[in-house]
Amino acid sequence: MSDTPARLLGLLSLLQTPREWPGSELATRLGVSLRTIRRDVERLRDLGYPVQATMGAIGGYRLVAGKAMPPLLLDDDEAVAIAVGLRTAAGHAVAGIEEASVRALAKLEQVLPSRLRHRVSALGAATEPLLTWERPTVDPEHLSTLAAAVNNRERLRFTYRRRDGVDAERLVEPYKLVSAGRRWYLVGYDNDRDDWRIFRVDRITALRSTGTRVAARQLPASDAASFMTEKLLELTPVYRAVVTLYAPVERMAGPLGGAGFDLEPIDATSCRLRSNADTLEWLAWRLLTLGCDLEVHEPPELIAHLRQLGSRATRAASPSAG
């Protein structure tokens, strides 16, 4: 193999297999001399790939963990498997990895050959998940397209269904995607309204690129998450709950950590919870699934709702009259 770039890619593909390769076997596979293999290994090291050599009569090479993540070479099946896994993580809102999944999916789909994109789409269309909460309503295709537009600072057109159910055309400069609990939001600058807006991604349809790149705008907030929180508090009725949980704060930090709940210890056996929620039903369900005794102090609407739930549960568990 006389083409050096092609030979390096071939060598890298072999080394990414989790095994140690004798230099003689690599030379045979690539049709070159041992001296060429040694030179190519040095080239890969210069490019940031941590190739480790072992001493011995024959010697061997293998790829080991380094300080940074170098580019990977994937065969067709590996690329499809990773793309499908990223789509699953993005579409099902797996806690903690949603945004990273969308960014990685956008990068991968940008370089996938068309034949592999068709395979990924076919797998997605033929697969239906069994979920214990609610069906995902966000299209991973939309997420990857929006993520690419954010990274490229590219203006987009789409149809957006407003809260009143009316569809409206929008011309938007995407700024950031924000994952908030069970929903995805796009923070962007609305050109037609000359102002910053937030859009629920599940209400976006007919998404299309304009091919126009724009200069970065200054968001009127410290970050996209803060901006979105302020806007949602302005637009949505929010119930601010204050609850005493009769359990140690260490026990509650696991199920409630990073989910929009603030916890502070009261003593060794109890803690105080503060949270904002847009629906009483979801807040009541979340509290009742914590597995501990609790006392709700605020808001009065939540107290009344829990009493109704308690009455229904009592009637459901009582013997039928007569």
XYZ file of N, CA, C and O in Angstrom, residues 16-190:
700
model
N -7.363 0.058 16.355
C -8.523 0.340 17.188
C -9.254 -0.932 17.609
O -10.140 -0.886 18.464
N -8.872 -2.068 17.037
C -9.372 -3.342 17.536
C -8.684 -3.641 18.859
O -7.468 -3.535 18.972
N -9.437 -3.990 19.922
C -8.829 -4.174 21.248
C -7.968 -5.432 21.349
O -8.354 -6.444 21.923
N -6.780 -5.377 20.763
C -5.816 -6.474 20.852
C -4.436 -5.912 20.558
O -4.290 -4.762 20.153
N -3.412 -6.714 20.791
C -2.048 -6.300 20.473
C -1.643 -6.918 19.137
O -1.848 -8.112 18.893
N -1.087 -6.076 18.274
C -0.723 -6.508 16.927
C 0.797 -6.634 16.806
O 1.510 -5.633 16.969
N 1.305 -7.817 16.514
C 2.738 -7.919 16.203
C 3.067 -7.080 14.975
O 2.270 -6.995 14.021
N 4.238 -6.469 14.978
C 4.629 -5.642 13.852
C 4.650 -6.406 12.545
O 4.276 -5.872 11.492
N 5.067 -7.684 12.602
C 5.131 -8.484 11.379
C 3.739 -8.709 10.790
O 3.550 -8.703 9.571
N 2.725 -8.891 11.661
C 1.371 -9.107 11.168
C 0.815 -7.831 10.550
O 0.148 -7.868 9.509
N 1.103 -6.685 11.168
C 0.664 -5.418 10.586
C 1.309 -5.190 9.222
O 0.655 -4.740 8.272
N 2.594 -5.510 9.138
C 3.301 -5.334 7.864
C 2.698 -6.218 6.782
O 2.535 -5.798 5.629
N 2.349 -7.469 7.147
C 1.742 -8.380 6.172
C 0.370 -7.881 5.749
O 0.028 -7.901 4.559
N -0.424 -7.439 6.722
C -1.776 -6.962 6.419
C -1.749 -5.773 5.457
O -2.588 -5.669 4.566
N -0.787 -4.872 5.666
C -0.751 -3.644 4.876
C 0.190 -3.736 3.683
O 0.269 -2.795 2.876
N 0.923 -4.832 3.593
C 1.814 -5.031 2.449
C 3.008 -4.098 2.437
O 3.410 -3.596 1.375
N 3.577 -3.836 3.627
C 4.743 -2.944 3.729
C 5.777 -3.612 4.616
O 5.583 -4.706 5.144
N 6.902 -2.928 4.806
C 7.979 -3.462 5.648
C 7.762 -3.071 7.102
O 6.978 -2.171 7.425
N 8.515 -3.761 7.988
C 8.462 -3.416 9.410
C 8.926 -1.976 9.648
O 8.398 -1.270 10.513
N 9.903 -1.545 8.884
C 10.405 -0.176 9.019
C 9.307 0.833 8.699
O 9.162 1.862 9.397
N 8.500 0.555 7.675
C 7.385 1.446 7.335
C 6.356 1.468 8.443
O 5.800 2.520 8.774
N 6.091 0.295 9.038
C 5.139 0.242 10.151
C 5.630 1.119 11.290
O 4.844 1.878 11.888
N 6.922 1.052 11.613
C 7.458 1.869 12.700
C 7.319 3.360 12.387
O 6.976 4.158 13.262
N 7.583 3.749 11.148
C 7.433 5.155 10.771
C 5.971 5.594 10.863
O 5.659 6.686 11.332
N 5.053 4.712 10.407
C 3.641 5.060 10.448
C 3.125 5.166 11.878
O 2.257 6.000 12.187
N 3.637 4.322 12.753
C 3.252 4.414 14.165
C 3.672 5.761 14.729
O 2.917 6.413 15.476
N 4.862 6.224 14.386
C 5.319 7.537 14.847
C 4.434 8.651 14.286
O 4.147 9.631 14.983
N 3.999 8.505 13.047
C 3.096 9.518 12.469
C 1.779 9.571 13.247
O 1.246 10.651 13.509
N 1.242 8.399 13.595
C 0.001 8.367 14.367
C 0.198 9.004 15.741
O -0.685 9.725 16.239
N 1.344 8.757 16.339
C 1.611 9.389 17.637
C 1.678 10.909 17.502
O 1.187 11.636 18.373
N 2.272 11.390 16.422
C 2.338 12.833 16.191
C 0.943 13.439 16.027
O 0.733 14.615 16.339
N -0.007 12.632 15.528
C -1.375 13.096 15.342
C -2.218 12.979 16.610
O -3.398 13.349 16.617
N -1.615 12.471 17.683
C -2.328 12.399 18.952
C -2.860 11.038 19.336
O -3.535 10.900 20.359
N -2.580 10.018 18.532
C -3.047 8.667 18.859
C -2.018 7.977 19.748
O -0.866 7.805 19.345
N -2.410 7.573 20.976
C -1.464 6.948 21.904
C -1.212 5.482 21.572
O -1.867 4.578 22.104
N -0.269 5.233 20.672
C 0.080 3.866 20.285
C 1.205 3.383 21.193
O 2.279 3.994 21.249
N 0.966 2.282 21.881
C 1.965 1.721 22.793
C 2.677 0.553 22.124
O 2.043 -0.309 21.514
N 4.004 0.540 22.247
C 4.806 -0.551 21.688
C 5.340 -1.411 22.820
O 5.754 -0.896 23.868
N 5.314 -2.732 22.620
C 5.870 -3.650 23.609
C 7.176 -4.220 23.088
O 7.334 -4.448 21.887
N 8.099 -4.436 24.010
C 9.417 -4.941 23.644
C 9.368 -6.454 23.498
O 8.518 -7.129 24.054
N 10.298 -6.986 22.733
C 10.386 -8.428 22.565
C 10.985 -8.776 21.230
O 11.297 -7.897 20.417
N 11.124 -10.066 20.998
C 11.719 -10.515 19.746
C 10.885 -10.090 18.549
O 11.406 -9.696 17.506
N 9.580 -10.167 18.696
C 8.697 -9.774 17.602
C 8.185 -8.349 17.803
O 8.165 -7.549 16.886
N 7.812 -8.027 19.049
C 7.272 -6.699 19.318
C 5.807 -6.608 18.937
O 5.313 -7.412 18.146
N 5.127 -5.663 19.508
C 3.707 -5.508 19.219
C 3.253 -4.086 19.473
O 3.932 -3.305 20.140
N 2.081 -3.765 18.919
C 1.531 -2.428 19.057
C 0.058 -2.524 19.428
O -0.649 -3.433 18.993
N -0.381 -1.565 20.228
C -1.805 -1.464 20.547
C -2.123 -0.021 20.897
O -1.248 0.745 21.322
N -3.396 0.331 20.705
C -3.870 1.674 21.014
C -4.335 1.700 22.463
O -5.103 0.837 22.890
N -3.859 2.669 23.238
C -4.206 2.760 24.657
C -4.912 4.090 24.916
O -4.985 4.966 24.054
N -5.419 4.214 26.124
C -6.088 5.461 26.504
C -5.065 6.582 26.621
O -3.971 6.391 27.149
N -5.423 7.762 26.120
C -4.533 8.911 26.184
C -5.149 10.048 26.969
O -6.134 9.883 27.688
N -4.593 11.235 26.813
C -5.083 12.405 27.536
C -6.268 13.056 26.831
O -7.020 13.797 27.447
N -6.437 12.842 25.558
C -7.522 13.446 24.795
C -8.157 12.383 23.919
O -7.609 11.306 23.711
N -9.334 12.709 23.400
C -10.086 11.772 22.563
C -9.773 12.046 21.097
O -10.244 13.026 20.524
N -8.965 11.217 20.443
C -8.674 11.430 19.026
C -9.831 10.934 18.164
O -10.710 10.210 18.650
N -9.863 11.315 16.885
C -10.924 10.817 16.000
C -10.882 9.295 15.893
O -9.818 8.682 15.942
N -12.067 8.701 15.771
C -12.176 7.248 15.647
C -12.546 6.861 14.224
O -13.227 7.597 13.512
N -12.087 5.689 13.822
C -12.529 5.095 12.563
C -13.547 4.018 12.884
O -13.279 3.125 13.688
N -14.707 4.108 12.271
C -15.777 3.163 12.538
C -16.164 2.448 11.252
O -16.227 3.071 10.188
N -16.417 1.131 11.359
C -16.965 0.452 10.187
C -18.466 0.732 10.110
O -19.046 1.391 10.986
N -19.129 0.246 9.057
C -20.533 0.584 8.829
C -21.419 0.189 10.002
O -22.244 0.972 10.474
N -21.275 -1.052 10.479
C -22.138 -1.530 11.557
C -21.915 -0.743 12.843
O -22.863 -0.440 13.573
N -20.659 -0.402 13.132
C -20.360 0.367 14.339
C -20.971 1.762 14.258
O -21.528 2.273 15.240
N -20.864 2.396 13.094
C -21.419 3.735 12.928
C -22.937 3.727 13.096
O -23.512 4.601 13.753
N -23.595 2.731 12.513
C -25.047 2.632 12.647
C -25.437 2.393 14.103
O -26.378 3.009 14.630
N -24.721 1.505 14.790
C -25.037 1.205 16.186
C -24.907 2.450 17.059
O -25.759 2.721 17.917
N -23.852 3.233 16.843
C -23.655 4.439 17.645
C -24.735 5.468 17.332
O -25.288 6.108 18.241
N -25.068 5.645 16.064
C -26.097 6.616 15.690
C -27.445 6.246 16.302
O -28.167 7.108 16.821
N -27.796 4.960 16.255
C -29.074 4.526 16.832
C -29.063 4.738 18.349
O -30.057 5.195 18.934
N -27.943 4.430 19.000
C -27.851 4.649 20.437
C -27.980 6.118 20.809
O -28.657 6.473 21.780
N -27.354 7.000 20.037
C -27.451 8.436 20.302
C -28.865 8.940 20.063
O -29.369 9.787 20.804
N -29.534 8.435 19.025
C -30.919 8.821 18.783
C -31.801 8.414 19.959
O -32.693 9.162 20.385
N -31.558 7.225 20.490
C -32.344 6.751 21.625
C -32.144 7.652 22.833
O -33.105 8.066 23.490
N -30.887 7.975 23.122
C -30.595 8.834 24.273
C -31.188 10.218 24.090
O -31.715 10.814 25.028
N -31.121 10.745 22.866
C -31.647 12.090 22.614
C -33.169 12.108 22.667
O -33.772 12.998 23.254
N -33.805 11.120 22.042
C -35.255 11.124 21.960
C -35.942 10.754 23.254
O -37.072 11.152 23.494
N -35.274 9.992 24.123
C -35.916 9.534 25.349
C -35.494 10.366 26.549
O -35.885 10.059 27.660
N -34.697 11.412 26.331
C -34.287 12.302 27.421
C -33.654 11.539 28.569
O -34.094 11.575 29.705
N -32.581 10.801 28.303
C -31.845 10.088 29.340
C -31.132 11.108 30.207
O -30.371 11.935 29.709
N -31.380 11.080 31.523
C -30.892 12.138 32.407
C -29.383 12.282 32.334
O -28.641 11.315 32.459
N -28.942 13.493 32.121
C -27.524 13.797 32.185
C -26.768 13.730 30.881
O -25.663 14.241 30.785
N -27.325 13.078 29.842
C -26.553 12.932 28.603
C -27.315 13.412 27.380
O -26.873 13.201 26.254
N -28.461 14.096 27.595
C -29.276 14.464 26.441
C -28.528 15.388 25.499
O -28.454 15.152 24.294
N -27.979 16.492 26.043
C -27.351 17.491 25.176
C -26.115 16.930 24.496
O -25.868 17.181 23.315
N -25.306 16.161 25.254
C -24.127 15.558 24.648
C -24.518 14.587 23.543
O -23.840 14.496 22.510
N -25.628 13.861 23.728
C -26.098 12.927 22.701
C -26.479 13.660 21.429
O -26.164 13.225 20.324
N -27.168 14.792 21.585
C -27.585 15.561 20.410
C -26.374 16.114 19.672
O -26.296 16.065 18.440
N -25.394 16.661 20.415
C -24.196 17.202 19.759
C -23.441 16.111 19.019
O -23.009 16.291 17.870
N -23.278 14.958 19.672
C -22.552 13.857 19.033
C -23.307 13.332 17.818
O -22.709 13.009 16.792
N -24.645 13.258 17.930
C -25.450 12.779 16.808
C -25.341 13.724 15.619
O -25.237 13.291 14.471
N -25.347 15.029 15.887
C -25.217 16.001 14.800
C -23.885 15.848 14.086
O -23.801 15.914 12.859
N -22.804 15.643 14.845
C -21.485 15.466 14.232
C -21.425 14.184 13.413
O -20.868 14.165 12.307
N -21.998 13.107 13.958
C -21.919 11.822 13.275
C -22.761 11.819 12.003
O -22.307 11.362 10.937
N -23.993 12.358 12.074
C -24.856 12.334 10.894
C -24.324 13.227 9.782
O -24.634 13.021 8.610
N -23.509 14.215 10.147
C -22.937 15.100 9.123
C -21.972 14.358 8.211
O -21.801 14.724 7.048
N -21.333 13.310 8.721
C -20.326 12.601 7.926
C -20.779 11.199 7.520
O -20.045 10.510 6.812
N -21.968 10.765 7.945
C -22.436 9.437 7.553
C -22.734 9.402 6.061
O -23.400 10.298 5.533
N -22.269 8.370 5.361
C -22.677 8.201 3.952
C -24.191 8.009 3.871
O -24.826 7.562 4.827
N -24.755 8.334 2.708
C -26.208 8.264 2.558
C -26.742 6.864 2.823
O -27.818 6.700 3.394
N -25.973 5.844 2.437
C -26.463 4.475 2.628
C -26.620 4.161 4.121
O -27.526 3.425 4.525
N -25.731 4.732 4.950
C -25.823 4.482 6.386
C -26.917 5.329 7.026
O -27.578 4.885 7.968
N -27.119 6.534 6.505
C -28.217 7.354 7.031
C -29.550 6.666 6.795
O -30.452 6.708 7.635
N -29.680 5.996 5.636
C -30.914 5.263 5.344
C -31.092 4.100 6.320
O -32.211 3.820 6.768
N -30.000 3.427 6.659
C -30.088 2.315 7.609
C -30.514 2.804 8.985
O -31.348 2.181 9.661
N -29.938 3.924 9.425
C -30.297 4.490 10.725
C -31.767 4.894 10.742
O -32.494 4.620 11.703
N -32.227 5.546 9.658
C -33.627 5.962 9.583
C -34.560 4.759 9.581
O -35.619 4.775 10.221
N -34.163 3.699 8.871
C -35.000 2.507 8.815
C -35.115 1.844 10.186
O -36.197 1.412 10.597
N -34.004 1.788 10.911
C -34.041 1.210 12.252
C -34.926 2.027 13.179
O -35.694 1.496 13.978
N -34.815 3.357 13.063
C -35.642 4.209 13.905
C -37.121 4.042 13.602
O -37.963 4.003 14.507
N -37.467 3.922 12.299
C -38.870 3.785 11.919
C -39.445 2.437 12.322
O -40.645 2.313 12.585
N -38.593 1.412 12.376
C -39.082 0.064 12.675
C -39.085 -0.247 14.164
O -39.545 -1.316 14.572
N -38.598 0.658 14.983
C -38.458 0.404 16.414
C -39.451 1.241 17.200
O -39.597 2.439 16.952
N -40.149 0.597 18.127
C -41.064 1.326 19.004
C -40.711 0.992 20.440
O -40.709 -0.172 20.842
N -40.393 2.022 21.269
C -39.978 1.757 22.647
C -41.170 1.511 23.559
O -42.284 1.988 23.308
N -40.945 0.764 24.639
C -41.918 0.599 25.706
C -41.449 1.459 26.863
O -40.439 1.161 27.500
N -42.173 2.547 27.114
C -41.765 3.503 28.135
C -42.711 3.432 29.327
O -43.896 3.158 29.181
N -42.182 3.722 30.511
C -42.985 3.674 31.728
C -43.578 5.025 32.078
O -44.395 5.123 32.978
N -43.180 6.093 31.354
C -43.707 7.405 31.705
C -44.569 7.952 30.582
O -45.768 7.877 30.595
N -43.991 8.509 29.564
C -44.770 9.025 28.452
C -43.980 8.868 27.171
O -42.760 8.758 27.189
N -44.681 8.852 26.056
C -44.024 8.676 24.773
C -43.178 9.897 24.449
O -43.578 11.024 24.693
N -42.002 9.686 23.857
C -41.206 10.846 23.466
C -41.868 11.584 22.312
O -42.376 10.979 21.376
N -41.909 12.901 22.405
C -42.576 13.693 21.389
C -41.588 14.496 20.552
O -41.995 15.207 19.645
N -40.301 14.413 20.860
C -39.294 15.183 20.137
C -38.623 14.288 19.105
O -38.145 13.201 19.420
N -38.591 14.746 17.866
C -37.960 14.006 16.781
C -36.450 14.187 16.863
O -35.957 15.323 16.796
N -35.682 13.095 17.007
C -34.223 13.237 17.040
C -33.641 13.909 15.801
O -32.609 14.567 15.874
N -34.319 13.751 14.644
C -33.870 14.432 13.431
C -33.902 15.948 13.636
O -32.986 16.668 13.223
N -34.974 16.432 14.269
C -35.068 17.861 14.544
C -33.967 18.298 15.498
O -33.357 19.360 15.322
N -33.723 17.492 16.529
C -32.692 17.855 17.497
C -31.321 17.950 16.851
O -30.561 18.902 17.100
N -30.977 16.985 16.002
C -29.664 17.012 15.367
C -29.555 18.171 14.382
O -28.509 18.820 14.275
N -30.658 18.478 13.665
C -30.646 19.612 12.740
C -30.501 20.924 13.498
O -29.727 21.810 13.109
N -31.235 21.057 14.595
C -31.137 22.275 15.398
C -29.757 22.413 16.024
O -29.196 23.516 16.089
N -29.198 21.293 16.503
C -27.865 21.354 17.099
C -26.820 21.794 16.076
O -25.930 22.596 16.382
N -26.933 21.278 14.844
C -25.994 21.680 13.796
C -26.144 23.169 13.476
O -25.154 23.878 13.268
N -27.396 23.657 13.454
C -27.622 25.081 13.174
C -27.066 25.957 14.287
O -26.531 27.042 14.033
N -27.192 25.500 15.523
C -26.616 26.246 16.647
C -25.101 26.338 16.506
O -24.496 27.413 16.645
N -24.475 25.211 16.206
C -23.017 25.190 16.083
C -22.528 26.017 14.900
O -21.466 26.652 14.976
N -23.286 26.014 13.821
C -22.876 26.739 12.607
C -23.392 28.169 12.565
O -23.096 28.900 11.603
N -24.186 28.579 13.589
C -24.816 29.904 13.610
C -25.591 30.146 12.309
O -25.441 31.165 11.645
N -26.432 29.181 11.970
C -27.168 29.205 10.709
C -28.641 29.502 10.955
O -29.288 28.883 11.799
N -29.184 30.458 10.229
C -30.584 30.868 10.363
C -31.503 29.772 9.817
O -31.216 29.155 8.794
N -32.621 29.550 10.512
C -33.566 28.499 10.139
C -34.968 29.058 9.947
O -35.343 30.059 10.569
N -35.736 28.388 9.099
C -37.172 28.632 8.980
C -37.903 27.383 9.469
O -37.470 26.262 9.224
N -39.025 27.596 10.157
C -39.851 26.461 10.557
C -41.262 26.944 10.865
O -41.527 28.147 11.020
N -42.161 25.968 10.938
C -43.536 26.239 11.349
C -43.647 25.938 12.833
O -43.203 24.879 13.292
N -44.239 26.867 13.571
C -44.335 26.693 15.023
C -45.789 26.782 15.468
O -46.509 27.721 15.113
N -46.209 25.787 16.226
C -47.572 25.784 16.760
C -47.592 26.526 18.095
O -46.967 26.096 19.067
N -48.285 27.636 18.126
C -48.346 28.450 19.326
C -49.210 27.791 20.399
O -49.871 26.778 20.164
N -49.237 28.398 21.577
C -50.004 27.835 22.690
C -51.500 27.811 22.384
O -52.240 26.977 22.917
N -51.971 28.738 21.520
C -53.386 28.759 21.173
C -53.733 27.794 20.038
O -54.865 27.757 19.559
N -52.735 27.002 19.578
C -52.978 26.014 18.544
C -52.827 26.516 17.129
O -52.995 25.745 16.175
N -52.482 27.781 16.940
C -52.329 28.368 15.609
C -50.892 28.180 15.126
O -49.936 28.411 15.872
N -50.736 27.745 13.871
C -49.416 27.579 13.279
C -48.932 28.907 12.701
O -49.700 29.638 12.067
N -47.641 29.194 12.892
C -47.060 30.434 12.378
C -45.658 30.149 11.861
O -44.922 29.329 12.423
N -45.304 30.797 10.758
C -43.970 30.660 10.196
C -42.983 31.513 11.000
O -43.285 32.655 11.367
N -41.797 30.972 11.249
C -40.786 31.683 12.015
C -39.453 31.661 11.273
O -39.096 30.653 10.640
N -38.734 32.763 11.358
C -37.365 32.865 10.869
C -36.502 33.151 12.085
O -36.614 34.217 12.705
N -35.640 32.193 12.442
C -34.987 32.223 13.749
C -33.495 31.963 13.608
O -33.061 31.159 12.771
N -32.717 32.650 14.440
C -31.292 32.375 14.588
C -31.120 31.530 15.851
O -31.170 32.050 16.969
N -30.945 30.201 15.724
C -30.835 29.338 16.902
C -29.613 29.702 17.746
O -28.523 29.912 17.214
N -29.827 29.754 19.041
C -28.724 30.084 19.960
C -28.300 28.871 20.787
O -27.124 28.577 20.896
N -29.278 28.164 21.374
C -28.937 27.038 22.238
C -30.147 26.129 22.390
O -31.294 26.570 22.379
N -29.875 24.822 22.520
C -30.892 23.858 22.907
C -30.821 23.655 24.419
O -29.733 23.540 24.981
N -31.990 23.603 25.053
C -32.041 23.413 26.505
C -32.955 22.232 26.802
O -34.105 22.188 26.337
N -32.454 21.266 27.551
C -33.250 20.135 28.003
C -33.772 20.448 29.391
O -32.996 20.688 30.315
N -35.101 20.471 29.544
C -35.720 20.815 30.824
C -36.712 19.724 31.204
O -37.849 19.718 30.743
N -36.242 18.794 32.031
C -37.113 17.724 32.497
C -37.614 16.872 31.359
O -36.866 16.147 30.717
N -38.911 16.966 31.056
C -39.534 16.111 30.048
C -39.606 16.768 28.685
O -40.191 16.203 27.767
N -39.036 17.954 28.515
C -39.179 18.677 27.263
C -37.849 19.245 26.804
O -36.930 19.452 27.591
N -37.790 19.529 25.479
C -36.667 20.227 24.865
C -37.147 21.599 24.398
O -38.269 21.740 23.893
N -36.282 22.591 24.540
C -36.589 23.947 24.109
C -35.442 24.480 23.257
O -34.272 24.141 23.473
N -35.809 25.328 22.308
C -34.826 26.061 21.521
C -34.877 27.526 21.934
O -35.941 28.150 21.910
N -33.726 28.062 22.316
C -33.588 29.490 22.580
C -32.993 30.123 21.328
O -31.962 29.664 20.830
N -33.661 31.144 20.793
C -33.176 31.752 19.563
C -33.693 33.164 19.381
O -34.602 33.623 20.097
N -33.113 33.845 18.412
C -33.523 35.211 18.099
C -34.514 35.162 16.950
O -34.198 34.690 15.845
N -35.733 35.647 17.212
C -36.802 35.652 16.217
C -36.655 36.910 15.351
O -36.874 38.028 15.820
